[in-house]
Amino acid sequence: DQQVKQNSPSLSVQEGRISILNCDYTNSMFDYFLWYKKYPAEGPTFLISISSIKDKNEDGRFTVFLNKSAKHLSLHIVPSQPGDSAVYFCAAENQGGKLIFGQGTELSVKP
Amino acid sequence: EAQVTQNPRYLITVTGKKLTVTCSQNMNHEYMSWYRQDPGLGLRQIYYSMNVEVTDKGDVPEGYKVSRKEKRNFPLILESPSPNQTSLYFCASSYSDRGNYEQYFGPGTRLTVT
């Protein structure tokens, strides 16, 4: 049973436009959410996180929004750059401290 | 340089031949974890360790063993590998198992079992 779902396997965006990556979860007890970015032949790297007590966290071009009632979070990248092309994983942490990852969305930013 | 290292990066082996994938971190992290990445399934946790001599099962522990005799090392052992363990493996470490401490991932080990 996939508790964290990224329903879009891929997304293509023009350089300079907004990229929106979505993530849905089923467990209302998750108390922390994170986004990781992964380039080919490398391990995932931490991008941004949000606590369940907040609804928005911003870091430069990256903003994560959390909608607890809809059990949905999204990552906005504005403006998108070709170097943002990567696989993005959404992850949720349960109260036992375990991270549960989504399937990943491959973002392609075209010049 | 702060990093998580894994060896080997690539491995092709045959069914039943015991293998070990090493993982080492130089950040004095307490928490270490192993994941496997498979198409359409994302990253799934195999085993984790909250400190030396403390290990526990993740979501997909069957067919794997781990040990944590030293803080910096967390090897993954496949006693009798099978083809369904063909996957991309990542080791990760962090200061804590809490989400507000980001996990640092190694570069990955691509394992093929024939």
PDB file of C-alpha atoms in Angstrom:
ATOM      1  CA  ASP A   1       0.000   0.000   0.000  1.00  0.00           C
ATOM      2  CA  GLN A   2       1.621   3.191  -1.218  1.00  0.00           C
ATOM      3  CA  GLN A   3       1.217   5.759   1.563  1.00  0.00           C
ATOM      4  CA  VAL A   4       2.972   8.487  -0.412  1.00  0.00           C
ATOM      5  CA  LYS A   5       2.080   8.871  -4.081  1.00  0.00           C
ATOM      6  CA  GLN A   6       3.461  10.942  -6.888  1.00  0.00           C
ATOM      7  CA  ASN A   7       1.016  10.296  -9.683  1.00  0.00           C
ATOM      8  CA  SER A   8       2.935  12.050 -12.439  1.00  0.00           C
ATOM      9  CA  PRO A   9       5.974  10.042 -13.508  1.00  0.00           C
ATOM     10  CA  SER A  10       7.229  12.920 -15.626  1.00  0.00           C
ATOM     11  CA  LEU A  11       6.784  16.648 -16.198  1.00  0.00           C
ATOM     12  CA  SER A  12       8.155  18.882 -18.948  1.00  0.00           C
ATOM     13  CA  VAL A  13       8.400  22.652 -18.480  1.00  0.00           C
ATOM     14  CA  GLN A  14       9.860  25.534 -20.437  1.00  0.00           C
ATOM     15  CA  GLU A  15      12.810  27.382 -18.947  1.00  0.00           C
ATOM     16  CA  GLY A  16      11.678  30.416 -16.942  1.00  0.00           C
ATOM     17  CA  ARG A  17       8.197  29.050 -16.287  1.00  0.00           C
ATOM     18  CA  ILE A  18       6.858  27.526 -13.082  1.00  0.00           C
ATOM     19  CA  SER A  19       7.272  23.818 -12.313  1.00  0.00           C
ATOM     20  CA  ILE A  20       4.692  22.281  -9.990  1.00  0.00           C
ATOM     21  CA  LEU A  21       5.326  18.819  -8.644  1.00  0.00           C
ATOM     22  CA  ASN A  22       2.570  17.124  -6.682  1.00  0.00           C
ATOM     23  CA  CYS A  23       2.456  14.549  -3.928  1.00  0.00           C
ATOM     24  CA  ASP A  24      -0.457  12.913  -2.116  1.00  0.00           C
ATOM     25  CA  TYR A  25      -0.383  10.953   1.108  1.00  0.00           C
ATOM     26  CA  THR A  26      -2.828   8.787   2.997  1.00  0.00           C
ATOM     27  CA  ASN A  27      -1.613   8.837   6.603  1.00  0.00           C
ATOM     28  CA  SER A  28      -2.797  11.879   8.559  1.00  0.00           C
ATOM     29  CA  MET A  29      -0.229  11.063  11.270  1.00  0.00           C
ATOM     30  CA  PHE A  30       2.727  12.087   9.116  1.00  0.00           C
ATOM     31  CA  ASP A  31       4.342  15.036  10.849  1.00  0.00           C
ATOM     32  CA  TYR A  32       7.124  16.058   8.486  1.00  0.00           C
ATOM     33  CA  PHE A  33       7.454  16.198   4.710  1.00  0.00           C
ATOM     34  CA  LEU A  34      10.567  16.504   2.585  1.00  0.00           C
ATOM     35  CA  TRP A  35      11.543  16.845  -1.053  1.00  0.00           C
ATOM     36  CA  TYR A  36      14.681  15.259  -2.444  1.00  0.00           C
ATOM     37  CA  LYS A  37      16.254  15.809  -5.831  1.00  0.00           C
ATOM     38  CA  LYS A  38      18.171  13.136  -7.716  1.00  0.00           C
ATOM     39  CA  TYR A  39      20.465  13.449 -10.713  1.00  0.00           C
ATOM     40  CA  PRO A  40      21.460  10.354 -12.746  1.00  0.00           C
ATOM     41  CA  ALA A  41      24.283   8.301 -11.212  1.00  0.00           C
ATOM     42  CA  GLU A  42      24.075  10.246  -7.940  1.00  0.00           C
ATOM     43  CA  GLY A  43      22.295   9.768  -4.648  1.00  0.00           C
ATOM     44  CA  PRO A  44      19.273  11.890  -3.723  1.00  0.00           C
ATOM     45  CA  THR A  45      20.018  15.261  -2.134  1.00  0.00           C
ATOM     46  CA  PHE A  46      17.791  17.107   0.293  1.00  0.00           C
ATOM     47  CA  LEU A  47      15.964  20.078  -1.201  1.00  0.00           C
ATOM     48  CA  ILE A  48      13.361  21.459   1.174  1.00  0.00           C
ATOM     49  CA  SER A  49      11.084  20.320   3.992  1.00  0.00           C
ATOM     50  CA  ILE A  50       7.958  21.379   5.827  1.00  0.00           C
ATOM     51  CA  SER A  51       6.527  20.574   9.225  1.00  0.00           C
ATOM     52  CA  SER A  52       2.902  19.495   9.450  1.00  0.00           C
ATOM     53  CA  ILE A  53       2.148  22.553  11.579  1.00  0.00           C
ATOM     54  CA  LYS A  54       2.924  24.852   8.640  1.00  0.00           C
ATOM     55  CA  ASP A  55       1.305  25.292   5.263  1.00  0.00           C
ATOM     56  CA  LYS A  56       4.165  26.888   3.363  1.00  0.00           C
ATOM     57  CA  ASN A  57       7.947  26.932   3.383  1.00  0.00           C
ATOM     58  CA  GLU A  58      10.066  28.912   0.964  1.00  0.00           C
ATOM     59  CA  ASP A  59      13.742  28.681   0.082  1.00  0.00           C
ATOM     60  CA  GLY A  60      14.848  30.794  -2.838  1.00  0.00           C
ATOM     61  CA  ARG A  61      13.208  29.524  -6.025  1.00  0.00           C
ATOM     62  CA  PHE A  62      11.673  26.566  -4.193  1.00  0.00           C
ATOM     63  CA  THR A  63       8.419  26.665  -2.233  1.00  0.00           C
ATOM     64  CA  VAL A  64       6.598  23.750  -0.689  1.00  0.00           C
ATOM     65  CA  PHE A  65       2.882  24.002   0.080  1.00  0.00           C
ATOM     66  CA  LEU A  66       1.057  21.657   2.428  1.00  0.00           C
ATOM     67  CA  ASN A  67      -2.720  21.150   2.383  1.00  0.00           C
ATOM     68  CA  LYS A  68      -3.452  18.872   5.317  1.00  0.00           C
ATOM     69  CA  SER A  69      -7.182  18.636   4.719  1.00  0.00           C
ATOM     70  CA  ALA A  70      -6.536  17.336   1.206  1.00  0.00           C
ATOM     71  CA  LYS A  71      -3.464  15.331   2.287  1.00  0.00           C
ATOM     72  CA  HIS A  72      -1.578  16.971  -0.521  1.00  0.00           C
ATOM     73  CA  LEU A  73       1.696  18.784  -0.895  1.00  0.00           C
ATOM     74  CA  SER A  74       3.319  20.440  -3.839  1.00  0.00           C
ATOM     75  CA  LEU A  75       6.726  21.784  -4.769  1.00  0.00           C
ATOM     76  CA  HIS A  76       6.873  24.959  -6.840  1.00  0.00           C
ATOM     77  CA  ILE A  77      10.030  25.949  -8.683  1.00  0.00           C
ATOM     78  CA  VAL A  78      10.039  29.502 -10.021  1.00  0.00           C
ATOM     79  CA  PRO A  79      11.646  30.255 -12.386  1.00  0.00           C
ATOM     80  CA  SER A  80      12.586  26.814 -13.661  1.00  0.00           C
ATOM     81  CA  GLN A  81      16.113  26.356 -14.980  1.00  0.00           C
ATOM     82  CA  PRO A  82      17.628  23.578 -17.134  1.00  0.00           C
ATOM     83  CA  GLY A  83      19.782  22.553 -14.149  1.00  0.00           C
ATOM     84  CA  ASP A  84      16.581  21.706 -12.282  1.00  0.00           C
ATOM     85  CA  SER A  85      16.065  18.735 -14.610  1.00  0.00           C
ATOM     86  CA  ALA A  86      16.169  15.730 -12.274  1.00  0.00           C
ATOM     87  CA  VAL A  87      13.962  13.200 -10.519  1.00  0.00           C
ATOM     88  CA  TYR A  88      12.148  14.676  -7.515  1.00  0.00           C
ATOM     89  CA  PHE A  89      11.070  12.471  -4.631  1.00  0.00           C
ATOM     90  CA  CYS A  90       8.503  13.456  -2.076  1.00  0.00           C
ATOM     91  CA  ALA A  91       8.938  11.849   1.372  1.00  0.00           C
ATOM     92  CA  ALA A  92       6.879  11.801   4.547  1.00  0.00           C
ATOM     93  CA  GLU A  93       8.013  11.011   8.063  1.00  0.00           C
ATOM     94  CA  ASN A  94       5.819   9.159  10.504  1.00  0.00           C
ATOM     95  CA  GLN A  95       5.979   9.622  14.242  1.00  0.00           C
ATOM     96  CA  GLY A  96       8.314   6.644  14.524  1.00  0.00           C
ATOM     97  CA  GLY A  97      10.890   8.555  12.528  1.00  0.00           C
ATOM     98  CA  LYS A  98      10.674   6.463   9.360  1.00  0.00           C
ATOM     99  CA  LEU A  99      10.835   8.167   5.967  1.00  0.00           C
ATOM    100  CA  ILE A 100       8.404   6.918   3.328  1.00  0.00           C
ATOM    101  CA  PHE A 101       9.127   7.969  -0.242  1.00  0.00           C
ATOM    102  CA  GLY A 102       6.930   8.471  -3.259  1.00  0.00           C
ATOM    103  CA  GLN A 103       7.706   6.969  -6.658  1.00  0.00           C
ATOM    104  CA  GLY A 104       9.394  10.084  -7.989  1.00  0.00           C
ATOM    105  CA  THR A 105       8.624  12.572 -10.779  1.00  0.00           C
ATOM    106  CA  GLU A 106      11.129  13.212 -13.530  1.00  0.00           C
ATOM    107  CA  LEU A 107      11.272  16.929 -14.329  1.00  0.00           C
ATOM    108  CA  SER A 108      12.642  18.103 -17.653  1.00  0.00           C
ATOM    109  CA  VAL A 109      13.222  21.842 -18.086  1.00  0.00           C
ATOM    110  CA  LYS A 110      13.697  22.743 -21.732  1.00  0.00           C
ATOM    111  CA  PRO A 111      15.719  25.796 -22.805  1.00  0.00           C
TER     112      PRO A 111
ATOM    113  CA  GLU B   1      34.506  16.794   2.593  1.00  0.00           C
ATOM    114  CA  ALA B   2      31.365  15.510   4.298  1.00  0.00           C
ATOM    115  CA  GLN B   3      30.163  12.453   2.458  1.00  0.00           C
ATOM    116  CA  VAL B   4      28.636   8.991   2.417  1.00  0.00           C
ATOM    117  CA  THR B   5      30.620   6.450   0.418  1.00  0.00           C
ATOM    118  CA  GLN B   6      29.462   3.121  -0.918  1.00  0.00           C
ATOM    119  CA  ASN B   7      31.415   0.305  -2.472  1.00  0.00           C
ATOM    120  CA  PRO B   8      31.215  -1.172  -4.964  1.00  0.00           C
ATOM    121  CA  ARG B   9      29.323   1.219  -7.253  1.00  0.00           C
ATOM    122  CA  TYR B  10      28.445  -1.560  -9.677  1.00  0.00           C
ATOM    123  CA  LEU B  11      28.237  -5.287  -9.087  1.00  0.00           C
ATOM    124  CA  ILE B  12      27.116  -8.215 -11.207  1.00  0.00           C
ATOM    125  CA  THR B  13      26.877 -11.507  -9.373  1.00  0.00           C
ATOM    126  CA  VAL B  14      25.188 -14.886  -9.544  1.00  0.00           C
ATOM    127  CA  THR B  15      22.366 -16.315  -7.490  1.00  0.00           C
ATOM    128  CA  GLY B  16      23.472 -17.602  -4.103  1.00  0.00           C
ATOM    129  CA  LYS B  17      26.901 -15.991  -3.933  1.00  0.00           C
ATOM    130  CA  LYS B  18      27.171 -14.011  -0.711  1.00  0.00           C
ATOM    131  CA  LEU B  19      28.065 -10.347  -1.092  1.00  0.00           C
ATOM    132  CA  THR B  20      28.553  -7.262   1.046  1.00  0.00           C
ATOM    133  CA  VAL B  21      28.025  -3.655   0.064  1.00  0.00           C
ATOM    134  CA  THR B  22      29.939  -1.303   2.319  1.00  0.00           C
ATOM    135  CA  CYS B  23      28.749   2.096   3.508  1.00  0.00           C
ATOM    136  CA  SER B  24      30.774   4.643   5.414  1.00  0.00           C
ATOM    137  CA  GLN B  25      30.062   8.209   6.561  1.00  0.00           C
ATOM    138  CA  ASN B  26      32.471  10.810   7.932  1.00  0.00           C
ATOM    139  CA  MET B  27      29.950  13.143   9.565  1.00  0.00           C
ATOM    140  CA  ASN B  28      29.645  11.379  12.948  1.00  0.00           C
ATOM    141  CA  HIS B  29      25.978  10.705  12.209  1.00  0.00           C
ATOM    142  CA  GLU B  30      24.043   8.466  14.559  1.00  0.00           C
ATOM    143  CA  TYR B  31      21.333   7.394  12.146  1.00  0.00           C
ATOM    144  CA  MET B  32      22.082   5.273   9.084  1.00  0.00           C
ATOM    145  CA  SER B  33      19.779   3.548   6.661  1.00  0.00           C
ATOM    146  CA  TRP B  34      19.691   1.402   3.528  1.00  0.00           C
ATOM    147  CA  TYR B  35      17.196   1.892   0.703  1.00  0.00           C
ATOM    148  CA  ARG B  36      16.539   0.214  -2.597  1.00  0.00           C
ATOM    149  CA  GLN B  37      15.164   2.057  -5.600  1.00  0.00           C
ATOM    150  CA  ASP B  38      13.046   0.217  -8.135  1.00  0.00           C
ATOM    151  CA  PRO B  39      11.103   1.607 -11.123  1.00  0.00           C
ATOM    152  CA  GLY B  40       7.619   2.751 -10.155  1.00  0.00           C
ATOM    153  CA  LEU B  41       8.233   2.055  -6.463  1.00  0.00           C
ATOM    154  CA  GLY B  42      10.489   4.900  -5.394  1.00  0.00           C
ATOM    155  CA  LEU B  43      12.862   4.397  -2.485  1.00  0.00           C
ATOM    156  CA  ARG B  44      11.997   1.705   0.023  1.00  0.00           C
ATOM    157  CA  GLN B  45      13.789   1.306   3.324  1.00  0.00           C
ATOM    158  CA  ILE B  46      15.513  -2.033   3.924  1.00  0.00           C
ATOM    159  CA  TYR B  47      17.127  -1.614   7.349  1.00  0.00           C
ATOM    160  CA  TYR B  48      18.074   1.253   9.596  1.00  0.00           C
ATOM    161  CA  SER B  49      20.274   1.853  12.611  1.00  0.00           C
ATOM    162  CA  MET B  50      19.807   4.524  15.255  1.00  0.00           C
ATOM    163  CA  ASN B  51      23.235   3.981  16.778  1.00  0.00           C
ATOM    164  CA  VAL B  52      26.035   1.468  17.253  1.00  0.00           C
ATOM    165  CA  GLU B  53      24.696  -2.043  17.846  1.00  0.00           C
ATOM    166  CA  VAL B  54      21.105  -0.843  17.300  1.00  0.00           C
ATOM    167  CA  THR B  55      19.479  -1.970  14.051  1.00  0.00           C
ATOM    168  CA  ASP B  56      15.889  -2.512  12.956  1.00  0.00           C
ATOM    169  CA  LYS B  57      13.918  -3.673   9.946  1.00  0.00           C
ATOM    170  CA  GLY B  58      12.521  -1.272   7.400  1.00  0.00           C
ATOM    171  CA  ASP B  59       9.804  -2.044   4.870  1.00  0.00           C
ATOM    172  CA  VAL B  60      11.601  -4.674   2.779  1.00  0.00           C
ATOM    173  CA  PRO B  61      14.154  -6.489   4.997  1.00  0.00           C
ATOM    174  CA  GLU B  62      13.732 -10.008   3.604  1.00  0.00           C
ATOM    175  CA  GLY B  63      16.961 -11.421   2.196  1.00  0.00           C
ATOM    176  CA  TYR B  64      19.178  -8.753   3.761  1.00  0.00           C
ATOM    177  CA  LYS B  65      21.301  -8.418   6.892  1.00  0.00           C
ATOM    178  CA  VAL B  66      23.099  -5.436   8.375  1.00  0.00           C
ATOM    179  CA  SER B  67      25.486  -4.726  11.207  1.00  0.00           C
ATOM    180  CA  ARG B  68      26.574  -1.568  13.006  1.00  0.00           C
ATOM    181  CA  LYS B  69      29.744  -2.310  14.953  1.00  0.00           C
ATOM    182  CA  GLU B  70      31.171   1.180  14.456  1.00  0.00           C
ATOM    183  CA  LYS B  71      29.394   4.493  14.166  1.00  0.00           C
ATOM    184  CA  ARG B  72      30.762   5.307  10.711  1.00  0.00           C
ATOM    185  CA  ASN B  73      30.102   1.966   8.963  1.00  0.00           C
ATOM    186  CA  PHE B  74      26.855   0.219   8.060  1.00  0.00           C
ATOM    187  CA  PRO B  75      27.407  -2.696   5.655  1.00  0.00           C
ATOM    188  CA  LEU B  76      24.559  -4.397   3.806  1.00  0.00           C
ATOM    189  CA  ILE B  77      24.897  -8.164   3.488  1.00  0.00           C
ATOM    190  CA  LEU B  78      23.114 -10.410   1.027  1.00  0.00           C
ATOM    191  CA  GLU B  79      23.728 -13.961   2.263  1.00  0.00           C
ATOM    192  CA  SER B  80      22.177 -15.659  -0.764  1.00  0.00           C
ATOM    193  CA  PRO B  81      21.296 -13.104  -3.441  1.00  0.00           C
ATOM    194  CA  SER B  82      18.403 -13.772  -5.789  1.00  0.00           C
ATOM    195  CA  PRO B  83      17.395 -12.067  -9.067  1.00  0.00           C
ATOM    196  CA  ASN B  84      14.595 -10.117  -7.329  1.00  0.00           C
ATOM    197  CA  GLN B  85      17.314  -8.279  -5.394  1.00  0.00           C
ATOM    198  CA  THR B  86      18.564  -6.723  -8.620  1.00  0.00           C
ATOM    199  CA  SER B  87      18.164  -3.050  -7.821  1.00  0.00           C
ATOM    200  CA  LEU B  88      19.818   0.298  -7.124  1.00  0.00           C
ATOM    201  CA  TYR B  89      20.855   0.556  -3.471  1.00  0.00           C
ATOM    202  CA  PHE B  90      21.446   3.711  -1.450  1.00  0.00           C
ATOM    203  CA  CYS B  91      22.952   4.159   1.959  1.00  0.00           C
ATOM    204  CA  ALA B  92      21.997   7.291   3.914  1.00  0.00           C
ATOM    205  CA  SER B  93      22.945   8.916   7.192  1.00  0.00           C
ATOM    206  CA  SER B  94      21.740  11.769   9.385  1.00  0.00           C
ATOM    207  CA  TYR B  95      22.174  13.151  12.894  1.00  0.00           C
ATOM    208  CA  SER B  96      18.805  11.850  13.918  1.00  0.00           C
ATOM    209  CA  ASP B  97      15.932   9.769  12.679  1.00  0.00           C
ATOM    210  CA  ARG B  98      13.723  12.837  12.877  1.00  0.00           C
ATOM    211  CA  GLY B  99      12.685  14.488   9.629  1.00  0.00           C
ATOM    212  CA  ASN B 100      14.064  17.879  10.538  1.00  0.00           C
ATOM    213  CA  TYR B 101      17.532  16.404  10.080  1.00  0.00           C
ATOM    214  CA  GLU B 102      18.129  15.843   6.398  1.00  0.00           C
ATOM    215  CA  GLN B 103      19.487  12.510   5.288  1.00  0.00           C
ATOM    216  CA  TYR B 104      22.692  12.445   3.267  1.00  0.00           C
ATOM    217  CA  PHE B 105      22.748   9.772   0.602  1.00  0.00           C
ATOM    218  CA  GLY B 106      25.630   7.855  -0.909  1.00  0.00           C
ATOM    219  CA  PRO B 107      26.078   7.685  -4.702  1.00  0.00           C
ATOM    220  CA  GLY B 108      24.346   4.314  -5.029  1.00  0.00           C
ATOM    221  CA  THR B 109      25.303   0.724  -5.824  1.00  0.00           C
ATOM    222  CA  ARG B 110      23.765  -0.882  -8.869  1.00  0.00           C
ATOM    223  CA  LEU B 111      23.454  -4.604  -8.226  1.00  0.00           C
ATOM    224  CA  THR B 112      22.551  -7.199 -10.838  1.00  0.00           C
ATOM    225  CA  VAL B 113      21.915 -10.788  -9.746  1.00  0.00           C
ATOM    226  CA  THR B 114      21.751 -13.329 -12.576  1.00  0.00           C
TER     227      THR B 114
END
